[in-house]
């Protein structure tokens, strides 16, 4: 996308279509560690809030290295990769602000569960691929053109692929 001010709202719109993403941290000796996480809150700046157990491996991994990644995919048409940094908090006001009753299956004592924590993920780089809607038609056109001409498909169209630095 050509303009960052135009890109961020489009990326937020894409993110609103997801409830879960793969949250990736730097594991101990095993390299990267990925796990699915429900998105508790999405900010206007693409900041994500996730609820987690304060004693989980990800908490310890983030204490050592706060660099992380959240990856999203929906049925093969929209892909997002958010690189950034994450912090862990047990601030009751933050927990209250993002609490949803379905989280009770993970935290039986509800929002006052002593094990509950909030992971705040702040992206500084977002890369996306979007072949949904008109983007899909554009991609199919480019793919057909590449096939007929014996060339490689081009995805330079900003609606199909882009990188945003926040």
mmCIF file with all atom_site columns, N, CA and C in Angstrom, residues 12 14-24 35-43 46-52 69-72 80 82 98-100 102-103 106 118-119 121:
data_model
loop_
_atom_site.group_PDB
_atom_site.id
_atom_site.type_symbol
_atom_site.label_atom_id
_atom_site.label_alt_id
_atom_site.label_comp_id
_atom_site.label_asym_id
_atom_site.label_entity_id
_atom_site.label_seq_id
_atom_site.pdbx_PDB_ins_code
_atom_site.Cartn_x
_atom_site.Cartn_y
_atom_site.Cartn_z
_atom_site.occupancy
_atom_site.B_iso_or_equiv
_atom_site.pdbx_formal_charge
_atom_site.auth_seq_id
_atom_site.auth_comp_id
_atom_site.auth_asym_id
_atom_site.auth_atom_id
_atom_site.pdbx_PDB_model_num
ATOM 1   N N  . UNK A 1 12  ? -6.088  -3.056  9.794  1.00 0.00 ? 12  UNK A N  1
ATOM 2   C CA . UNK A 1 12  ? -6.994  -3.239  10.943 1.00 0.00 ? 12  UNK A CA 1
ATOM 3   C C  . UNK A 1 12  ? -8.257  -3.952  10.479 1.00 0.00 ? 12  UNK A C  1
ATOM 4   N N  . UNK A 1 14  ? -8.562  -6.014  8.001  1.00 0.00 ? 14  UNK A N  1
ATOM 5   C CA . UNK A 1 14  ? -8.220  -7.428  7.789  1.00 0.00 ? 14  UNK A CA 1
ATOM 6   C C  . UNK A 1 14  ? -8.105  -8.160  9.125  1.00 0.00 ? 14  UNK A C  1
ATOM 7   N N  . UNK A 1 15  ? -7.446  -7.527  10.102 1.00 0.00 ? 15  UNK A N  1
ATOM 8   C CA . UNK A 1 15  ? -7.280  -8.156  11.421 1.00 0.00 ? 15  UNK A CA 1
ATOM 9   C C  . UNK A 1 15  ? -8.608  -8.400  12.117 1.00 0.00 ? 15  UNK A C  1
ATOM 10  N N  . UNK A 1 16  ? -9.588  -7.540  11.894 1.00 0.00 ? 16  UNK A N  1
ATOM 11  C CA . UNK A 1 16  ? -10.901 -7.710  12.534 1.00 0.00 ? 16  UNK A CA 1
ATOM 12  C C  . UNK A 1 16  ? -11.580 -9.003  12.112 1.00 0.00 ? 16  UNK A C  1
ATOM 13  N N  . UNK A 1 17  ? -11.132 -9.592  11.009 1.00 0.00 ? 17  UNK A N  1
ATOM 14  C CA . UNK A 1 17  ? -11.699 -10.847 10.535 1.00 0.00 ? 17  UNK A CA 1
ATOM 15  C C  . UNK A 1 17  ? -11.147 -12.081 11.243 1.00 0.00 ? 17  UNK A C  1
ATOM 16  N N  . UNK A 1 18  ? -10.226 -11.884 12.171 1.00 0.00 ? 18  UNK A N  1
ATOM 17  C CA . UNK A 1 18  ? -9.597  -13.011 12.865 1.00 0.00 ? 18  UNK A CA 1
ATOM 18  C C  . UNK A 1 18  ? -9.945  -13.010 14.341 1.00 0.00 ? 18  UNK A C  1
ATOM 19  N N  . UNK A 1 19  ? -10.127 -14.199 14.880 1.00 0.00 ? 19  UNK A N  1
ATOM 20  C CA . UNK A 1 19  ? -10.322 -14.354 16.331 1.00 0.00 ? 19  UNK A CA 1
ATOM 21  C C  . UNK A 1 19  ? -9.105  -14.985 16.982 1.00 0.00 ? 19  UNK A C  1
ATOM 22  N N  . UNK A 1 20  ? -8.305  -15.688 16.173 1.00 0.00 ? 20  UNK A N  1
ATOM 23  C CA . UNK A 1 20  ? -7.152  -16.423 16.684 1.00 0.00 ? 20  UNK A CA 1
ATOM 24  C C  . UNK A 1 20  ? -5.959  -16.219 15.762 1.00 0.00 ? 20  UNK A C  1
ATOM 25  N N  . UNK A 1 21  ? -4.775  -16.165 16.352 1.00 0.00 ? 21  UNK A N  1
ATOM 26  C CA . UNK A 1 21  ? -3.546  -16.093 15.579 1.00 0.00 ? 21  UNK A CA 1
ATOM 27  C C  . UNK A 1 21  ? -2.508  -16.997 16.202 1.00 0.00 ? 21  UNK A C  1
ATOM 28  N N  . UNK A 1 22  ? -1.454  -17.278 15.462 1.00 0.00 ? 22  UNK A N  1
ATOM 29  C CA . UNK A 1 22  ? -0.335  -18.044 16.009 1.00 0.00 ? 22  UNK A CA 1
ATOM 30  C C  . UNK A 1 22  ? 0.647   -17.056 16.606 1.00 0.00 ? 22  UNK A C  1
ATOM 31  N N  . UNK A 1 23  ? 0.843   -17.155 17.912 1.00 0.00 ? 23  UNK A N  1
ATOM 32  C CA . UNK A 1 23  ? 1.747   -16.275 18.635 1.00 0.00 ? 23  UNK A CA 1
ATOM 33  C C  . UNK A 1 23  ? 3.088   -16.988 18.756 1.00 0.00 ? 23  UNK A C  1
ATOM 34  N N  . UNK A 1 24  ? 4.144   -16.360 18.250 1.00 0.00 ? 24  UNK A N  1
ATOM 35  C CA . UNK A 1 24  ? 5.462   -16.985 18.184 1.00 0.00 ? 24  UNK A CA 1
ATOM 36  C C  . UNK A 1 24  ? 6.435   -16.211 19.072 1.00 0.00 ? 24  UNK A C  1
ATOM 37  N N  . UNK A 1 35  ? 2.166   -20.971 19.196 1.00 0.00 ? 35  UNK A N  1
ATOM 38  C CA . UNK A 1 35  ? 0.947   -21.566 19.738 1.00 0.00 ? 35  UNK A CA 1
ATOM 39  C C  . UNK A 1 35  ? -0.232  -20.677 19.347 1.00 0.00 ? 35  UNK A C  1
ATOM 40  N N  . UNK A 1 36  ? -1.424  -21.297 19.136 1.00 0.00 ? 36  UNK A N  1
ATOM 41  C CA . UNK A 1 36  ? -2.612  -20.482 18.809 1.00 0.00 ? 36  UNK A CA 1
ATOM 42  C C  . UNK A 1 36  ? -3.066  -19.715 20.047 1.00 0.00 ? 36  UNK A C  1
ATOM 43  N N  . UNK A 1 37  ? -3.447  -18.468 19.826 1.00 0.00 ? 37  UNK A N  1
ATOM 44  C CA . UNK A 1 37  ? -3.920  -17.617 20.922 1.00 0.00 ? 37  UNK A CA 1
ATOM 45  C C  . UNK A 1 37  ? -5.147  -16.843 20.448 1.00 0.00 ? 37  UNK A C  1
ATOM 46  N N  . UNK A 1 38  ? -6.146  -16.755 21.312 1.00 0.00 ? 38  UNK A N  1
ATOM 47  C CA . UNK A 1 38  ? -7.331  -15.949 21.022 1.00 0.00 ? 38  UNK A CA 1
ATOM 48  C C  . UNK A 1 38  ? -6.978  -14.478 21.179 1.00 0.00 ? 38  UNK A C  1
ATOM 49  N N  . UNK A 1 39  ? -7.480  -13.663 20.281 1.00 0.00 ? 39  UNK A N  1
ATOM 50  C CA . UNK A 1 39  ? -7.262  -12.220 20.352 1.00 0.00 ? 39  UNK A CA 1
ATOM 51  C C  . UNK A 1 39  ? -8.323  -11.650 21.287 1.00 0.00 ? 39  UNK A C  1
ATOM 52  N N  . UNK A 1 40  ? -7.883  -11.108 22.416 1.00 0.00 ? 40  UNK A N  1
ATOM 53  C CA . UNK A 1 40  ? -8.818  -10.540 23.388 1.00 0.00 ? 40  UNK A CA 1
ATOM 54  C C  . UNK A 1 40  ? -9.206  -9.122  23.003 1.00 0.00 ? 40  UNK A C  1
ATOM 55  N N  . UNK A 1 41  ? -8.275  -8.388  22.373 1.00 0.00 ? 41  UNK A N  1
ATOM 56  C CA . UNK A 1 41  ? -8.530  -6.993  22.028 1.00 0.00 ? 41  UNK A CA 1
ATOM 57  C C  . UNK A 1 41  ? -7.619  -6.582  20.878 1.00 0.00 ? 41  UNK A C  1
ATOM 58  N N  . UNK A 1 42  ? -8.149  -5.740  19.981 1.00 0.00 ? 42  UNK A N  1
ATOM 59  C CA . UNK A 1 42  ? -7.405  -5.195  18.860 1.00 0.00 ? 42  UNK A CA 1
ATOM 60  C C  . UNK A 1 42  ? -7.506  -3.684  18.925 1.00 0.00 ? 42  UNK A C  1
ATOM 61  N N  . UNK A 1 43  ? -6.360  -3.010  18.984 1.00 0.00 ? 43  UNK A N  1
ATOM 62  C CA . UNK A 1 43  ? -6.335  -1.553  19.048 1.00 0.00 ? 43  UNK A CA 1
ATOM 63  C C  . UNK A 1 43  ? -6.286  -0.930  17.666 1.00 0.00 ? 43  UNK A C  1
ATOM 64  N N  . UNK A 1 46  ? -3.165  -1.473  15.658 1.00 0.00 ? 46  UNK A N  1
ATOM 65  C CA . UNK A 1 46  ? -2.881  -2.905  15.434 1.00 0.00 ? 46  UNK A CA 1
ATOM 66  C C  . UNK A 1 46  ? -2.268  -3.568  16.665 1.00 0.00 ? 46  UNK A C  1
ATOM 67  N N  . UNK A 1 47  ? -2.317  -2.894  17.808 1.00 0.00 ? 47  UNK A N  1
ATOM 68  C CA . UNK A 1 47  ? -1.854  -3.501  19.055 1.00 0.00 ? 47  UNK A CA 1
ATOM 69  C C  . UNK A 1 47  ? -2.823  -4.610  19.443 1.00 0.00 ? 47  UNK A C  1
ATOM 70  N N  . UNK A 1 48  ? -2.285  -5.760  19.838 1.00 0.00 ? 48  UNK A N  1
ATOM 71  C CA . UNK A 1 48  ? -3.100  -6.902  20.231 1.00 0.00 ? 48  UNK A CA 1
ATOM 72  C C  . UNK A 1 48  ? -2.942  -7.150  21.721 1.00 0.00 ? 48  UNK A C  1
ATOM 73  N N  . UNK A 1 49  ? -4.026  -7.573  22.342 1.00 0.00 ? 49  UNK A N  1
ATOM 74  C CA . UNK A 1 49  ? -3.969  -8.020  23.738 1.00 0.00 ? 49  UNK A CA 1
ATOM 75  C C  . UNK A 1 49  ? -4.449  -9.462  23.773 1.00 0.00 ? 49  UNK A C  1
ATOM 76  N N  . UNK A 1 50  ? -3.687  -10.286 24.480 1.00 0.00 ? 50  UNK A N  1
ATOM 77  C CA . UNK A 1 50  ? -3.958  -11.709 24.610 1.00 0.00 ? 50  UNK A CA 1
ATOM 78  C C  . UNK A 1 50  ? -3.989  -12.039 26.095 1.00 0.00 ? 50  UNK A C  1
ATOM 79  N N  . UNK A 1 51  ? -4.832  -12.971 26.491 1.00 0.00 ? 51  UNK A N  1
ATOM 80  C CA . UNK A 1 51  ? -4.835  -13.421 27.885 1.00 0.00 ? 51  UNK A CA 1
ATOM 81  C C  . UNK A 1 51  ? -4.036  -14.711 27.978 1.00 0.00 ? 51  UNK A C  1
ATOM 82  N N  . UNK A 1 52  ? -3.266  -14.827 29.057 1.00 0.00 ? 52  UNK A N  1
ATOM 83  C CA . UNK A 1 52  ? -2.408  -15.988 29.228 1.00 0.00 ? 52  UNK A CA 1
ATOM 84  C C  . UNK A 1 52  ? -2.244  -16.304 30.705 1.00 0.00 ? 52  UNK A C  1
ATOM 85  N N  . UNK A 1 69  ? 6.127   -12.569 17.218 1.00 0.00 ? 69  UNK A N  1
ATOM 86  C CA . UNK A 1 69  ? 5.470   -12.551 15.920 1.00 0.00 ? 69  UNK A CA 1
ATOM 87  C C  . UNK A 1 69  ? 4.072   -13.118 16.105 1.00 0.00 ? 69  UNK A C  1
ATOM 88  N N  . UNK A 1 70  ? 3.103   -12.539 15.413 1.00 0.00 ? 70  UNK A N  1
ATOM 89  C CA . UNK A 1 70  ? 1.757   -13.109 15.385 1.00 0.00 ? 70  UNK A CA 1
ATOM 90  C C  . UNK A 1 70  ? 1.394   -13.290 13.917 1.00 0.00 ? 70  UNK A C  1
ATOM 91  N N  . UNK A 1 71  ? 0.959   -14.499 13.569 1.00 0.00 ? 71  UNK A N  1
ATOM 92  C CA . UNK A 1 71  ? 0.664   -14.848 12.183 1.00 0.00 ? 71  UNK A CA 1
ATOM 93  C C  . UNK A 1 71  ? -0.805  -15.239 12.067 1.00 0.00 ? 71  UNK A C  1
ATOM 94  N N  . UNK A 1 72  ? -1.437  -14.756 10.995 1.00 0.00 ? 72  UNK A N  1
ATOM 95  C CA . UNK A 1 72  ? -2.847  -15.031 10.746 1.00 0.00 ? 72  UNK A CA 1
ATOM 96  C C  . UNK A 1 72  ? -3.028  -15.556 9.321  1.00 0.00 ? 72  UNK A C  1
ATOM 97  N N  . UNK A 1 80  ? -1.444  -12.496 7.264  1.00 0.00 ? 80  UNK A N  1
ATOM 98  C CA . UNK A 1 80  ? -0.811  -11.363 7.929  1.00 0.00 ? 80  UNK A CA 1
ATOM 99  C C  . UNK A 1 80  ? 0.299   -11.887 8.825  1.00 0.00 ? 80  UNK A C  1
ATOM 100 N N  . UNK A 1 82  ? 2.700   -10.158 11.774 1.00 0.00 ? 82  UNK A N  1
ATOM 101 C CA . UNK A 1 82  ? 2.994   -8.967  12.560 1.00 0.00 ? 82  UNK A CA 1
ATOM 102 C C  . UNK A 1 82  ? 4.233   -9.233  13.407 1.00 0.00 ? 82  UNK A C  1
ATOM 103 N N  . UNK A 1 98  ? -10.585 -6.095  28.889 1.00 0.00 ? 98  UNK A N  1
ATOM 104 C CA . UNK A 1 98  ? -10.644 -7.011  27.744 1.00 0.00 ? 98  UNK A CA 1
ATOM 105 C C  . UNK A 1 98  ? -11.321 -8.346  28.058 1.00 0.00 ? 98  UNK A C  1
ATOM 106 N N  . UNK A 1 99  ? -11.761 -8.531  29.299 1.00 0.00 ? 99  UNK A N  1
ATOM 107 C CA . UNK A 1 99  ? -12.353 -9.808  29.703 1.00 0.00 ? 99  UNK A CA 1
ATOM 108 C C  . UNK A 1 99  ? -13.611 -10.108 28.885 1.00 0.00 ? 99  UNK A C  1
ATOM 109 N N  . UNK A 1 100 ? -13.715 -11.374 28.459 1.00 0.00 ? 100 UNK A N  1
ATOM 110 C CA . UNK A 1 100 ? -14.917 -11.899 27.806 1.00 0.00 ? 100 UNK A CA 1
ATOM 111 C C  . UNK A 1 100 ? -15.232 -13.226 28.485 1.00 0.00 ? 100 UNK A C  1
ATOM 112 N N  . UNK A 1 102 ? -16.214 -16.141 27.542 1.00 0.00 ? 102 UNK A N  1
ATOM 113 C CA . UNK A 1 102 ? -15.651 -17.405 27.033 1.00 0.00 ? 102 UNK A CA 1
ATOM 114 C C  . UNK A 1 102 ? -14.239 -17.711 27.555 1.00 0.00 ? 102 UNK A C  1
ATOM 115 N N  . UNK A 1 103 ? -13.510 -16.697 28.046 1.00 0.00 ? 103 UNK A N  1
ATOM 116 C CA . UNK A 1 103 ? -12.178 -16.943 28.599 1.00 0.00 ? 103 UNK A CA 1
ATOM 117 C C  . UNK A 1 103 ? -12.231 -17.744 29.896 1.00 0.00 ? 103 UNK A C  1
ATOM 118 N N  . UNK A 1 106 ? -10.495 -21.070 30.354 1.00 0.00 ? 106 UNK A N  1
ATOM 119 C CA . UNK A 1 106 ? -9.064  -21.079 30.667 1.00 0.00 ? 106 UNK A CA 1
ATOM 120 C C  . UNK A 1 106 ? -8.781  -20.566 32.078 1.00 0.00 ? 106 UNK A C  1
ATOM 121 N N  . UNK A 1 118 ? -2.075  -10.420 31.021 1.00 0.00 ? 118 UNK A N  1
ATOM 122 C CA . UNK A 1 118 ? -2.335  -9.825  29.714 1.00 0.00 ? 118 UNK A CA 1
ATOM 123 C C  . UNK A 1 118 ? -1.005  -9.698  28.983 1.00 0.00 ? 118 UNK A C  1
ATOM 124 N N  . UNK A 1 119 ? -0.973  -10.208 27.772 1.00 0.00 ? 119 UNK A N  1
ATOM 125 C CA . UNK A 1 119 ? 0.178   -9.995  26.906 1.00 0.00 ? 119 UNK A CA 1
ATOM 126 C C  . UNK A 1 119 ? -0.214  -8.883  25.941 1.00 0.00 ? 119 UNK A C  1
ATOM 127 N N  . UNK A 1 121 ? 0.897   -7.008  22.742 1.00 0.00 ? 121 UNK A N  1
ATOM 128 C CA . UNK A 1 121 ? 1.785   -7.142  21.587 1.00 0.00 ? 121 UNK A CA 1
ATOM 129 C C  . UNK A 1 121 ? 1.681   -5.867  20.755 1.00 0.00 ? 121 UNK A C  1
#
